[in-house]
Structure formats: C-alpha cells, structure tokens
Short mmCIF file of C-alpha atoms and ligand atoms in Angstrom, two decimals:
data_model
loop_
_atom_site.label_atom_id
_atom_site.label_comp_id
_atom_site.label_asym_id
_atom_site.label_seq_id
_atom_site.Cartn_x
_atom_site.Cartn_y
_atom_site.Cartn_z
CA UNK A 1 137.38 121.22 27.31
CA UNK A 2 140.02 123.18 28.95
CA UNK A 3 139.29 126.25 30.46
CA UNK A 4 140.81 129.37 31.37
CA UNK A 5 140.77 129.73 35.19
CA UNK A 6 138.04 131.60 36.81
CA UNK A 7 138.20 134.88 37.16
CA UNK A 8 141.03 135.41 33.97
CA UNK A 9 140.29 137.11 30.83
CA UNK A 10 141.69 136.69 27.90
CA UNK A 11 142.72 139.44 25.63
CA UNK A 12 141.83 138.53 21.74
CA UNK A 13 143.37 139.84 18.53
CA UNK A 14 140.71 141.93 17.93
CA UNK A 15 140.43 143.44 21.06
CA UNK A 16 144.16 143.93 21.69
CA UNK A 17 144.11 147.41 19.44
CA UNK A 18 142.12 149.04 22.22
CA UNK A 19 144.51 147.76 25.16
CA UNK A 20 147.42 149.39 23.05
CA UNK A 21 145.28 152.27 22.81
CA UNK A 22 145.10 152.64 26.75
CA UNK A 23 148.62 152.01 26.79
CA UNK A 24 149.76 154.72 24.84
CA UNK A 25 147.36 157.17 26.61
CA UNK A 26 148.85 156.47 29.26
CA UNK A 27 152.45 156.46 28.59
CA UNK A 28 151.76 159.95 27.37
CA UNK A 29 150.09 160.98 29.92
CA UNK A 30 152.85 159.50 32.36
CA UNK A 31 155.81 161.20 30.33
CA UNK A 32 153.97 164.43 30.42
CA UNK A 33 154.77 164.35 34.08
CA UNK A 34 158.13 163.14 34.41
CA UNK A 35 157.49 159.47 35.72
CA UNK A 36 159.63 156.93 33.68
CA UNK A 37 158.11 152.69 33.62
CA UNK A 38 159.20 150.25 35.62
CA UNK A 39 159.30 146.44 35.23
CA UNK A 40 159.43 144.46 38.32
CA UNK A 41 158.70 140.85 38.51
CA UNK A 42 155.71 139.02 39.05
CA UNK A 43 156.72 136.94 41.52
CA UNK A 44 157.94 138.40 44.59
CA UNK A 45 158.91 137.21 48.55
CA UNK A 46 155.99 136.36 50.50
CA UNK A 47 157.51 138.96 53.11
CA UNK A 48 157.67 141.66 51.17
CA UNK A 49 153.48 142.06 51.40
CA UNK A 50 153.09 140.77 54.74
CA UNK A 51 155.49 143.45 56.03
CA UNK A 52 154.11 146.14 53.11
CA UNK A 53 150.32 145.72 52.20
CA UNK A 54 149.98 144.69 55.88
CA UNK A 55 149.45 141.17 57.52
CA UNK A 56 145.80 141.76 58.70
CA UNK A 57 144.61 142.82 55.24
CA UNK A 58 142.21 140.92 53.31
CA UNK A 59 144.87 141.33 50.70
CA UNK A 60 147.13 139.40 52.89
CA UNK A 61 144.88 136.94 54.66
CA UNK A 62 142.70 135.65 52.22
CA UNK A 63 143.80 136.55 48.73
CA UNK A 64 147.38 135.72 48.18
CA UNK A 65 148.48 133.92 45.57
CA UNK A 66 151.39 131.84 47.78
CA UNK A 67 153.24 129.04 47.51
CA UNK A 68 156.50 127.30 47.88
CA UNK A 69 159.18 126.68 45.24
CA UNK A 70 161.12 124.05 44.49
CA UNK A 71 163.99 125.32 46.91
CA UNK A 72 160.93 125.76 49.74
CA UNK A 73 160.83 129.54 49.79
CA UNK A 74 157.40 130.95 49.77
CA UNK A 75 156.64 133.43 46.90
CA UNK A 76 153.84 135.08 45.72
CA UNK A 77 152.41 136.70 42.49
CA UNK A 78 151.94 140.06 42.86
CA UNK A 79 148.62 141.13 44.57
CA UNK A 80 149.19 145.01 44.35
CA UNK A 81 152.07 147.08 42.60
CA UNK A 82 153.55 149.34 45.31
CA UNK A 83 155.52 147.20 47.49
CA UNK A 84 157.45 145.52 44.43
CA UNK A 85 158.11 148.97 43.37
CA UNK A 86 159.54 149.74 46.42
CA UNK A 87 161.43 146.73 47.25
CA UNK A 88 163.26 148.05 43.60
CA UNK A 89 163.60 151.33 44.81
CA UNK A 90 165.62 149.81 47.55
CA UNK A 91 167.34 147.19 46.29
CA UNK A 92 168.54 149.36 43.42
CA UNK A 93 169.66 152.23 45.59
CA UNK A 94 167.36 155.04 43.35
CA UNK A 95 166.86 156.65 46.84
CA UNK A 96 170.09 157.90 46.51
CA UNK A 97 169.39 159.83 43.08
CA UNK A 98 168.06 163.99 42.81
CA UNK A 99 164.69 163.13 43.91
CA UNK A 100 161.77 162.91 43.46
CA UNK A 101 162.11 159.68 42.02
CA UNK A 102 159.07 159.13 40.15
CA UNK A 103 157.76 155.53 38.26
CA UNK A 104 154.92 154.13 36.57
CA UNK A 105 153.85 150.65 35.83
CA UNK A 106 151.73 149.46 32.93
CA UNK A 107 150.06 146.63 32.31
CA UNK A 108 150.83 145.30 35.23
CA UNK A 109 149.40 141.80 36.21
CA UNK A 110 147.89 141.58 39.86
CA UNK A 111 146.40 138.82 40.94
CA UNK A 112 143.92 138.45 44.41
CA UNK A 113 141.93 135.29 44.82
CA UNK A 114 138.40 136.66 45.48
CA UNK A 115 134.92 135.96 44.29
CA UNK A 116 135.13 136.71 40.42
CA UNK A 117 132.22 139.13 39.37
CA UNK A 118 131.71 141.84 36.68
CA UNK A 119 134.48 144.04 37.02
CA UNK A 120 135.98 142.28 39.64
CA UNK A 121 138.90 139.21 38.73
CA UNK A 122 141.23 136.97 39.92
CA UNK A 123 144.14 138.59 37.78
CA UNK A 124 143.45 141.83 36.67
CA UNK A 125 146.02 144.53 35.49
CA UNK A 126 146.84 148.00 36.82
CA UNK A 127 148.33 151.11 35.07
CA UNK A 128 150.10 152.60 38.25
CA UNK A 129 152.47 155.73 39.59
CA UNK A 130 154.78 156.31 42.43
CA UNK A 131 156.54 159.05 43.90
CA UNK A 132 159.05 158.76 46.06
CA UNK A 133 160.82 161.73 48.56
CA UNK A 134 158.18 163.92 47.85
CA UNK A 135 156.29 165.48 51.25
CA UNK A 136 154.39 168.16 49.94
CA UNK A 137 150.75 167.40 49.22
CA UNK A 138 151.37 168.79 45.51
CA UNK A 139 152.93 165.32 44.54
CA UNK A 140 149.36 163.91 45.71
CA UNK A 141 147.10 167.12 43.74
CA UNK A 142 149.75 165.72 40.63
CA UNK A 143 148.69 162.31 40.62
CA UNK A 144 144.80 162.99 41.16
CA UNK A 145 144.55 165.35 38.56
CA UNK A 146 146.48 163.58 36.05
CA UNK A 147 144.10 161.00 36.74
CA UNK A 148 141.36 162.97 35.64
CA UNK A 149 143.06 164.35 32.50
CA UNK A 150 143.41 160.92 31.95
CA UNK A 151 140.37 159.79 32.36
CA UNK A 152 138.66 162.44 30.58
CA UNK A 153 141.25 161.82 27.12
CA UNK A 154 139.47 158.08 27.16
CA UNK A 155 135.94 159.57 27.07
CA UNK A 156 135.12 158.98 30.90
CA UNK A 157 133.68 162.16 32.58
CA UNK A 158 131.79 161.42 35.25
CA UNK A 159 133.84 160.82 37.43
CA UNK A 160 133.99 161.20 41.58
CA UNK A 161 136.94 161.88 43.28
CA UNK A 162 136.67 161.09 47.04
CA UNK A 163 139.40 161.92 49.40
CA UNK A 164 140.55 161.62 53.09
CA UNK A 165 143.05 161.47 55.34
CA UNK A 166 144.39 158.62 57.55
CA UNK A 167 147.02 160.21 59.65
CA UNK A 168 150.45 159.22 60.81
CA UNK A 169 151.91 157.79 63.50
CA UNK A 170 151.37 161.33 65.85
CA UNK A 171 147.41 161.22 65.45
CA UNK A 172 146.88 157.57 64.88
CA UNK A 173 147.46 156.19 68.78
CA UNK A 174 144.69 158.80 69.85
CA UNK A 175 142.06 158.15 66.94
CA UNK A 176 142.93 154.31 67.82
CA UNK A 177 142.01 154.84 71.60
CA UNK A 178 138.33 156.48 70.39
CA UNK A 179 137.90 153.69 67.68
CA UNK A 180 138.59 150.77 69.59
CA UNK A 181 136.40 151.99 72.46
CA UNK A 182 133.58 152.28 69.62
CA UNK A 183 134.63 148.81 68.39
CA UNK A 184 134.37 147.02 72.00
CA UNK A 185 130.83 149.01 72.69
CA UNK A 186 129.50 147.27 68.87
CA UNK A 187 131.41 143.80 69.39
CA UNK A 188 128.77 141.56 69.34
CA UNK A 189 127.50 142.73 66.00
CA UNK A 190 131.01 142.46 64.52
CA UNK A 191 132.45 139.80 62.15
CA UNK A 192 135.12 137.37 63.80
CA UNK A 193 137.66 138.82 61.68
CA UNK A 194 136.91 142.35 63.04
CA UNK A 195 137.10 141.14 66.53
CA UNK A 196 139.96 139.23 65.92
CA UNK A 197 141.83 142.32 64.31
CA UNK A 198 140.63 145.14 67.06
CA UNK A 199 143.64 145.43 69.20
CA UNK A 200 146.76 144.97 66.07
CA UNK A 201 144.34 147.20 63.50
CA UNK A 202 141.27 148.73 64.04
CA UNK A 203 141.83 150.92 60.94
CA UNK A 204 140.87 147.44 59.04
CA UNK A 205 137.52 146.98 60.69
CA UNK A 206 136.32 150.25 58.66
CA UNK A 207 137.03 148.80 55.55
CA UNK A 208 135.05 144.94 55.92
CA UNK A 209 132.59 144.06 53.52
CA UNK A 210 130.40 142.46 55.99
CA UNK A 211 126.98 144.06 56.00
CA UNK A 212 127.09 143.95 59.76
CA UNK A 213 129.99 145.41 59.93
CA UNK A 214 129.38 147.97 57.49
CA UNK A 215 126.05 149.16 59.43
CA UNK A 216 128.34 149.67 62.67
CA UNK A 217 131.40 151.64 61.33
CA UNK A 218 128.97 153.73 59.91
CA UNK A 219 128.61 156.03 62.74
CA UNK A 220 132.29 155.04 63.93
CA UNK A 221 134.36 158.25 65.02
CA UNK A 222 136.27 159.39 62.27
CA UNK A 223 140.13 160.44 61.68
CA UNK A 224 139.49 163.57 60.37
CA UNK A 225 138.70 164.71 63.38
CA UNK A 226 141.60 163.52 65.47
CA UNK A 227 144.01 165.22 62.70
CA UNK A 228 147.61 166.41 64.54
CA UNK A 229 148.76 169.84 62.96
CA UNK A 230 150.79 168.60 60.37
CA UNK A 231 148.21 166.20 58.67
CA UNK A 232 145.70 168.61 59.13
CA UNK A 233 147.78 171.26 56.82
CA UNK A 234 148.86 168.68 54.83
CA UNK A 235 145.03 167.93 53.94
CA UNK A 236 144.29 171.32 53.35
CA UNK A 237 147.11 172.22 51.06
CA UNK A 238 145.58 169.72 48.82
CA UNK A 239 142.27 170.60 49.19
CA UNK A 240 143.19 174.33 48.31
CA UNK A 241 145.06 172.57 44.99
CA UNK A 242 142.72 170.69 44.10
CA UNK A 243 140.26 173.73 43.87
CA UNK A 244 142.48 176.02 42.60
CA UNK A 245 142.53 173.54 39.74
CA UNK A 246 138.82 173.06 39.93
CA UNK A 247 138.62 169.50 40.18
CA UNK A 248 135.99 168.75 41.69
CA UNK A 249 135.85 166.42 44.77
CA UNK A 250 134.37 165.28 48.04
CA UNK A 251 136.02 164.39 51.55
CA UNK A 252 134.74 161.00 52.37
CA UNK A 253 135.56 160.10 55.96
CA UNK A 254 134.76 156.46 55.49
CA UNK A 255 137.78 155.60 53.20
CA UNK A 256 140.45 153.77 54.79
CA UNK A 257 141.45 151.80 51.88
CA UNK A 258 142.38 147.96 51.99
CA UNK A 259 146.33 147.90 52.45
CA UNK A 260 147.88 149.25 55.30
CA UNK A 261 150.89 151.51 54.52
CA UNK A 262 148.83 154.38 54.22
CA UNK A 263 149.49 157.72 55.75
CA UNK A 264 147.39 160.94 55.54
CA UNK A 265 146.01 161.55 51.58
CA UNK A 266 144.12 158.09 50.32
CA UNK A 267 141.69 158.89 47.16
CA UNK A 268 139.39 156.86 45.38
CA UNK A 269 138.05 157.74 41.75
CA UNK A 270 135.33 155.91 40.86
CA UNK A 271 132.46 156.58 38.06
CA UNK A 272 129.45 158.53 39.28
CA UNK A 273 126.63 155.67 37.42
CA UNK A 274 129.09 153.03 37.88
CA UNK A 275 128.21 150.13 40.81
CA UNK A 276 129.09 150.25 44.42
CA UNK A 277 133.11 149.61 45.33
CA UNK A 278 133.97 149.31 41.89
CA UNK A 279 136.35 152.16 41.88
CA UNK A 280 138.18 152.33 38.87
CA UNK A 281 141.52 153.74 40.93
CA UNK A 282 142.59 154.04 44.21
CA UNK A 283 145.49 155.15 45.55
CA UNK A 284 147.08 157.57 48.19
CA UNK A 285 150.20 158.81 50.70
CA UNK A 286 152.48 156.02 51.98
CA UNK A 287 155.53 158.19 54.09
CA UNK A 288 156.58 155.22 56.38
CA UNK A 289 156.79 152.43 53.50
CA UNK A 290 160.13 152.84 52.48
CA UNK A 291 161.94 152.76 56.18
CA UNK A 292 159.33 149.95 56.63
CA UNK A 293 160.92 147.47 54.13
CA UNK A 294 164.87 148.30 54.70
CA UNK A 295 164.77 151.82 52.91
CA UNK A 296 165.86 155.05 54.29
CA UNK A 297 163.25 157.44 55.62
CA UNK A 298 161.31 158.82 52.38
CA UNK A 299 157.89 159.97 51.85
CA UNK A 300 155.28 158.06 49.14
CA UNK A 301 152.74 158.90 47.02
CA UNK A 302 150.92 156.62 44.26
CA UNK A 303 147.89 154.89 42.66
CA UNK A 304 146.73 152.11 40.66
CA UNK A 305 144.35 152.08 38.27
CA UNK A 306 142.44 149.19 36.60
CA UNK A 307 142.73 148.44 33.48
CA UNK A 308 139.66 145.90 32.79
CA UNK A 309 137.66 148.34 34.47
CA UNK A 310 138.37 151.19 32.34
CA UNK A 311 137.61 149.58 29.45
CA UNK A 312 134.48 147.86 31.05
CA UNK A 313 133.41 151.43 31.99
CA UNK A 314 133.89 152.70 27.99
CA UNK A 315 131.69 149.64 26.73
CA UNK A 316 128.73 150.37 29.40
CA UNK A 317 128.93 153.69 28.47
CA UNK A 318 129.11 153.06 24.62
CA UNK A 319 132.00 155.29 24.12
CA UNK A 320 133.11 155.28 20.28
CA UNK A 321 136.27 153.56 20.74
CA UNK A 322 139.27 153.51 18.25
CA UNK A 323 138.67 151.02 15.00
CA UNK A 324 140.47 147.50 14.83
CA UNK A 325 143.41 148.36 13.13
CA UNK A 326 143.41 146.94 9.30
CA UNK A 327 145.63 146.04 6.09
CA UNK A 328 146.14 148.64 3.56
CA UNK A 329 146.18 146.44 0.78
CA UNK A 330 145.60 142.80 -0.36
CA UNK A 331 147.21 140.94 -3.24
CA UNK A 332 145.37 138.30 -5.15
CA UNK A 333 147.08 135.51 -6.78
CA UNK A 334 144.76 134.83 -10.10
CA UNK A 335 146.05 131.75 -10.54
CA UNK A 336 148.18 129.10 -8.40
CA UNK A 337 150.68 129.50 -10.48
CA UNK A 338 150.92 133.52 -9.15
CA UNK A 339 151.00 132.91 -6.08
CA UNK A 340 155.30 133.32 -6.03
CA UNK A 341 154.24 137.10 -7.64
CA UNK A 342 151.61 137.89 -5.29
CA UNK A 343 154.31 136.76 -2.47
CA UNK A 344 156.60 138.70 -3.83
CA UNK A 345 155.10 142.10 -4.55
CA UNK A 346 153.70 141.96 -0.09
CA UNK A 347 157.25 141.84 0.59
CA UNK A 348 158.28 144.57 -1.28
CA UNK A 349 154.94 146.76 0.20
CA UNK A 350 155.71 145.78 3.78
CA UNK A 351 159.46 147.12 2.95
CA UNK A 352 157.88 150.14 2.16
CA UNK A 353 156.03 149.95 4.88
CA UNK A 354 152.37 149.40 3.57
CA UNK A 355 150.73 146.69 5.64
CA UNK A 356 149.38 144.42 3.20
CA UNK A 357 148.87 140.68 2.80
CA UNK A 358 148.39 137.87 0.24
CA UNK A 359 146.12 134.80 0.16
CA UNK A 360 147.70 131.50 2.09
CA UNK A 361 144.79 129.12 1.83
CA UNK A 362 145.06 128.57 -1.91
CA UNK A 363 141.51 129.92 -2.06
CA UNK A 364 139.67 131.45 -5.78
CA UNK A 365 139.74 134.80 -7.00
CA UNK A 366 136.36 135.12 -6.00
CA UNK A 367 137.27 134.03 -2.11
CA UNK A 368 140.38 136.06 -2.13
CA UNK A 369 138.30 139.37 -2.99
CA UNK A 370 135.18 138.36 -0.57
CA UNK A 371 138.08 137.52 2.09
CA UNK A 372 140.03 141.24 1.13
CA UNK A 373 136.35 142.51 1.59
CA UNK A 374 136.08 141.18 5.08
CA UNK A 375 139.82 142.60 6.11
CA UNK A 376 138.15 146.19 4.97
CA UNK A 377 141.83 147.00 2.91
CA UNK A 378 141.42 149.83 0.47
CA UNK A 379 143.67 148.58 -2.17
CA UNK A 380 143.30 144.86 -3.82
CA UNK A 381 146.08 144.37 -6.83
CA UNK A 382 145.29 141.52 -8.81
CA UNK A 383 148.84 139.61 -9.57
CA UNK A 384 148.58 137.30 -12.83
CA UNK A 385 146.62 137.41 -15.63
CA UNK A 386 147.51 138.55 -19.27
CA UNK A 387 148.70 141.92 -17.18
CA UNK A 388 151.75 139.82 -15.59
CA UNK A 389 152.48 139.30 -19.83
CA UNK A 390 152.97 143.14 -20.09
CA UNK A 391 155.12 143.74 -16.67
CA UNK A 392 152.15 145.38 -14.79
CA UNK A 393 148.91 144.35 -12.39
CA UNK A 394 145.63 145.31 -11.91
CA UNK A 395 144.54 147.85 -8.69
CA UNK A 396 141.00 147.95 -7.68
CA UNK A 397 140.30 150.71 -4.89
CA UNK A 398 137.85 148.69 -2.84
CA UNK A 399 136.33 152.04 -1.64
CA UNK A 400 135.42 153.80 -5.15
CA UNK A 401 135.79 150.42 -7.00
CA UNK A 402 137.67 152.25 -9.71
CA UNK A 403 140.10 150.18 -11.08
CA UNK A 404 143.15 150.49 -13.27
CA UNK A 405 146.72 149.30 -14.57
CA UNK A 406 149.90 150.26 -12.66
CA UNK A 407 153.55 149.10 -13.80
CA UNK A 408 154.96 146.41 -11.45
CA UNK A 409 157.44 149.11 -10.92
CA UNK A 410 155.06 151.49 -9.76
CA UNK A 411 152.69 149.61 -7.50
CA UNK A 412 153.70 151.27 -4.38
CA UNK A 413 153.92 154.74 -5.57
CA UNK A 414 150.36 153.90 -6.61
CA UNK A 415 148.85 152.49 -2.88
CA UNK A 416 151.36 155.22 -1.23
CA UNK A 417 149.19 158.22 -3.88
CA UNK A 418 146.19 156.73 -3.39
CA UNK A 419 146.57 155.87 -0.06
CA UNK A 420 146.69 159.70 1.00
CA UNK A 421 143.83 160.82 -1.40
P1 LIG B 501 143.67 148.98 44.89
O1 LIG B 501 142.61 149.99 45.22
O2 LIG B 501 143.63 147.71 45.63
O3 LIG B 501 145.05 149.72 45.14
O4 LIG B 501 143.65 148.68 43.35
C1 LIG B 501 143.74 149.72 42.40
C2 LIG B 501 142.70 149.54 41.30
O5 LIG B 501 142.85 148.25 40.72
C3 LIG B 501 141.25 149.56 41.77
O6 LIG B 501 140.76 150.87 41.88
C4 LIG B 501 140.56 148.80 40.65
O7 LIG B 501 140.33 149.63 39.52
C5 LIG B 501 141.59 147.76 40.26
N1 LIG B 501 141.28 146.47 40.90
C6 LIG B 501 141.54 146.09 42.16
N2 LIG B 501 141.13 144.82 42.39
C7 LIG B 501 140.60 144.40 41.23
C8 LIG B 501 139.99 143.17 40.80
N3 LIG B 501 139.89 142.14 41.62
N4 LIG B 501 139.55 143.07 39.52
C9 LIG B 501 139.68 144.11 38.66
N5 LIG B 501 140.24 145.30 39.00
C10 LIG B 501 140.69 145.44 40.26
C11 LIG B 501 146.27 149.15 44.96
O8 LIG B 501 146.46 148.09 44.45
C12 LIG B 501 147.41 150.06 45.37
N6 LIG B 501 148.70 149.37 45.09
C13 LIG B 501 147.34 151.38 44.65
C14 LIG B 501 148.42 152.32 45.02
C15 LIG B 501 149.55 152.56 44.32
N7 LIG B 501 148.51 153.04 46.14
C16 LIG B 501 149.64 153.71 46.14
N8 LIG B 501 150.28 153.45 45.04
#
C-alpha cells in the first residue's frame, strides 16, 4: 500500500474546519497589527539559506531538502520562512516603501529532514511575521505579545516566554574570544560537529542536541554578559515593555536559536506542561539579514509559529474546539422518480445560501433520513409523495421532530424562519 512519506500529515475533511479556524485567528490577529500576507514560493535557490539561515546550521547541513533540476540548478523546499521573505523584500524593492514594512505568512509549508517524532515532522507548517526597518525593540515587545494574545484566543495559557539576547557584530568578536577559549578547554567531550564548527561559529555549539555537548555549554560564558551599550539598552527597553504590559517572562541565557542571522532579541514561547524543545514559536531580531542577501541596510524582526503544534497542544490539553461544520438541511427524494425535485429544490437553497444536500446513492427513505441523521442537519424536506400532487413538501425539524407542510414556494422562507428560531 502506498504511503504517505514519513514524517507528513495529512489534513482530513473533518479536521480541516479547525485548520481554517487557526487561520482566521490568525489573520485577525495579524490585521489587527498592520502586517499584510505574503506568498512566496516553496521552492527557493539553494543559496539563499546557505548565505541566510547560515551554512553551519543543522538547518543547513543536515536537513535540507536539495536537489538539482532539470536545468542543474540546485533548489530547495523551504526549510524556514524568513529568508524567502526577504529575498521578496528585495527582489521586489518594498525596502523602498514608508516603512516599516510588515508581512505575515500562513500556512506556510516548511520542510527539514529530521527524525519524525510527536510534534516534530518532516514538513510541518508555520504561521509567521516579519518586520522590516524597524530598530526599536517595540517592533520585538509587538510581535511577542501578539503572540500571547494569540495564543490565549485559542485556549492556550500556559505559556513561557523565554528571552535573550545574542548581540551584534560590536559585542560578538569579544563574547567569541571567551567562548571559544571555553570550547578548546571542553574539546574532548565535544561532538565532531562542534569541534569542527569552533573557529567559523561557536554560537552553534550552544545550541547541539548532543547530550555531551549539552552538559558542557551548560556552564559556558554567556552573551549577556559581554553586551556592548547599544544591545544592552536595546534588551532593556524590551524588558521594561514587556512588563509594562505584564507579560510575563524569563531571560534565558542559553537560547541561541538554530539559524544564524540573529542579532540581539531571540524568544522562544513554548507551553509550561508541554515536552522539552518543543517550543511552539520561536523567533527573534535579524538587523544584518537584509544587507546580507543583496538588500540595503535594514533592521529585522519576526517569528514562526507551528501550526501542528498548536493544534497538538489544544488536543493534549482537551480544549473544546470549534464543531465540524454541518448542512443545514437535507432533501429526500421519496421515490426515484423525485429525485429531479429533490435536485432541484438544493439548488435553489444553496442560491439562497442554505447549505443543504440531497441523496446521490439512490439509497431508501429510510437510509436517506438515518444518513441526514448522521450529517446532524436540522431541516429534512421530504420531496415526492401525494404532497408533490398539491405543489408543496413535507419539513421535519430533526431537532424537535415537529413536522409540517410548506408550499414549494415557501420552502426557504421556512428553513431561513426556522433556521433562526
Ligand atoms: P524555528 O524555531 O526553527 O524558527 O521554527 C518556528 C516554529 O516552527 C517552532 O517553534 C515550532 O513550533 C515549529 N517547528 C519547527 N520545526 C518543526 C518540526 N520539525 N515539526 C513541527 N513543527 C516545527 C524559524 O523557522 C524562524 N524562521 C522563525 C523566525 C521568523 N525568526 C524570525 N522570523
């Protein structure tokens, strides 16, 4: 039997109600703010995430989805949403509109090859923002708390926000100095990887998943305390927003996040029961990105967001979740010969705009009302019948089971009346 491949989920009918659901919370919420969608392809240059997400990532290294066309370039699906944005941003000239410039991406397929697990896939999709020319740490205290209004709207409260910051490019060389030292002092314990990736990017040795590794970055010096004046103001203007806003958070020194364009803020929300490095967002400040890939000089700010594991989340946490959509009303044929009628009068109540359906199957009375039963509609009207003789149908409500004679004219009027009772 054919399979999907590992680590791929499919989304069925009747489960696709509560992805819409998400994806009109967070349009709203999106809108509220000012950020307007963007569509950018799967499929993007190879280059484009070896020069953005960084080519000593894990990302990069080991997860890629690459390979070469038929005219031999290399191109890869997605494996995070920023840089495509970007590359748009550039290619498309938006730098040169009033900014901020500010877009969000829904639905958005990623895909990473790692080792599929609860809550963790091979193709997963993110809800994500970006905001571009914005400096002040506001446009970061925006995002996180939107986040958490978010969050919060789809019944998720306890929730963690961890923070930190990374630096730039005037604190980095002397945090780099300390770390590296640390590194050489612990090398023997470290992964080949982390060894390998010392000298071009320390930062990355903080954030392997190898126990080993893990144990000895532990008690690695930390950026925070190598801050230059600007980040360090920077960090606590948002701190100060944050709390004036009282969202509640925690500075966690050991963040470093897994893509490389970051600069000062990176966050992580994740839920307060939920498992270890499952966060359900991530995100942070990215001021060098843009000049990075061709752009002009402009400042960053975004997150992603995963979808699967929001809605993993609500189903742990048996959070009542919106009802499967259903039909309003169901038309039985009586006979064969009504089907044509029954036909008829669902065209004229999805014209009005009732969503309604009749039988296709050629199936009994009997099956038609056990099947109308099973689609929970409130209205069946019986077509055919010595009714059909006198120009009217039968209406059964299927939630009082009161039942009575309408005019063929007057069917609607009669779901639309007693459709609103
Ligand atoms: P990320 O932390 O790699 O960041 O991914 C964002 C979110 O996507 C995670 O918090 C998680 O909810 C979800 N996610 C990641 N990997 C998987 C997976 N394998 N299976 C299921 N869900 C997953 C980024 O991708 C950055 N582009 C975020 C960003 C935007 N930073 C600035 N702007």
């Amino acid at each position: 039997m054919l399979q999907a491949p590992k680590g791929t989920k499919d989304v069925l009918p009747q489960d696709s109600h509560l992805w819409q659901w998400l994806e009109s919370a967070m349009r709203k919420f999106a809108s509220l703010a000012g950020y307007q969608e963007i569509r950018t392809p799967v499929i993007e240059h190879t280059e484009l995430f070896q020069r953005g997400v960084g080519d000593t990532t894990d990302i990069v290294q080991k997860e890629m989805y690459t390979f070469l066309d038929k005219g031999k370039r290399s191109i890869t699906l997605k494996p995070e949403g920023t840089a495509g944005v970007v590359r748009a941003l550039i290619e498309n000239r938006l730098y040169a509109n009033a900014q901020p410039t500010k877009a969000y991406y829904l639905n958005c397929p990623i895909f990473r090859y790692e080792n599929p697990q609860s809550g963790r896939l091979r193709e997963h999709h993110q809800f994500g923002m970006e905001c571009f020319g914005a400096k002040e740490p506001s446009a970061e205290a925006e995002l996180i708390a939107l986040l958490i209004e978010l969050l919060k709207y789809l019944g998720l409260n306890n929730l963690e926000v961890s923070i930190n910051s990374i630096g730039c490019k005037n604190c980095r060389p002397k945090y780099y100095k300390a770390l590296v030292s640390y590194l050489r002092e612990h090398k023997d314990s470290l992964c080949k990887d982390c060894v390998e990736r010392m000298d071009r990017n320390p930062l990355r040795a903080l954030d392997c998943k190898e126990e080993g590794c893990k144990l000895i970055t532990k008690d690695a010096p930390v950026i925070l305390d190598y801050l230059c004046q600007e980040c360090s103001t920077h960090f606590e203007k948002l701190k100060a927003l944050l709390e004036q806003e009282q969202i509640k958070f925690t500075v966690n020194p050991h963040i470093v996040r897994g893509l490389d364009y970051y600069t000062k803020t990176v966050f992580e929300i994740i839920m307060k029961t939920g498992r270890e490095g499952l966060a359900l967002s991530g995100g942070g400040r990215y001021d060098y990105l843009v000049e990075e890939l061709g752009g002009p000089e402009m400042p960053g700010v975004g997150f992603g967001l995963g979808m699967e594991r929001i809605l993993m989340e609500l189903q742990n946490q048996h959070i009542a979740l919106p009802e499967e959509p259903h039909l309003t009303a169901y038309v039985a044929s009586v006979g064969n010969e009504d089907i044509p009628m029954a036909f008829h009068i669902v065209q004229d109540l999805r014209k009005a705009g009732i969503a309604a359906d009749c039988d296709h199957l050629g199936r009994s009375m009997k099956a038609q009302f056990k099947f109308a039963n099973k689609l929970n509609v409130k209205f069946v009207i019986m077509a055919g019948g010595e009714e059909k003789e006198r120009g009217t149908v039968r209406v059964r409500n299927m939630h009082t089971g009161e039942e009575k004679e309408v005019s063929t004219d007057n069917i609607i009027n009669t779901i639309i009346e007693g459709d609103n009772k």
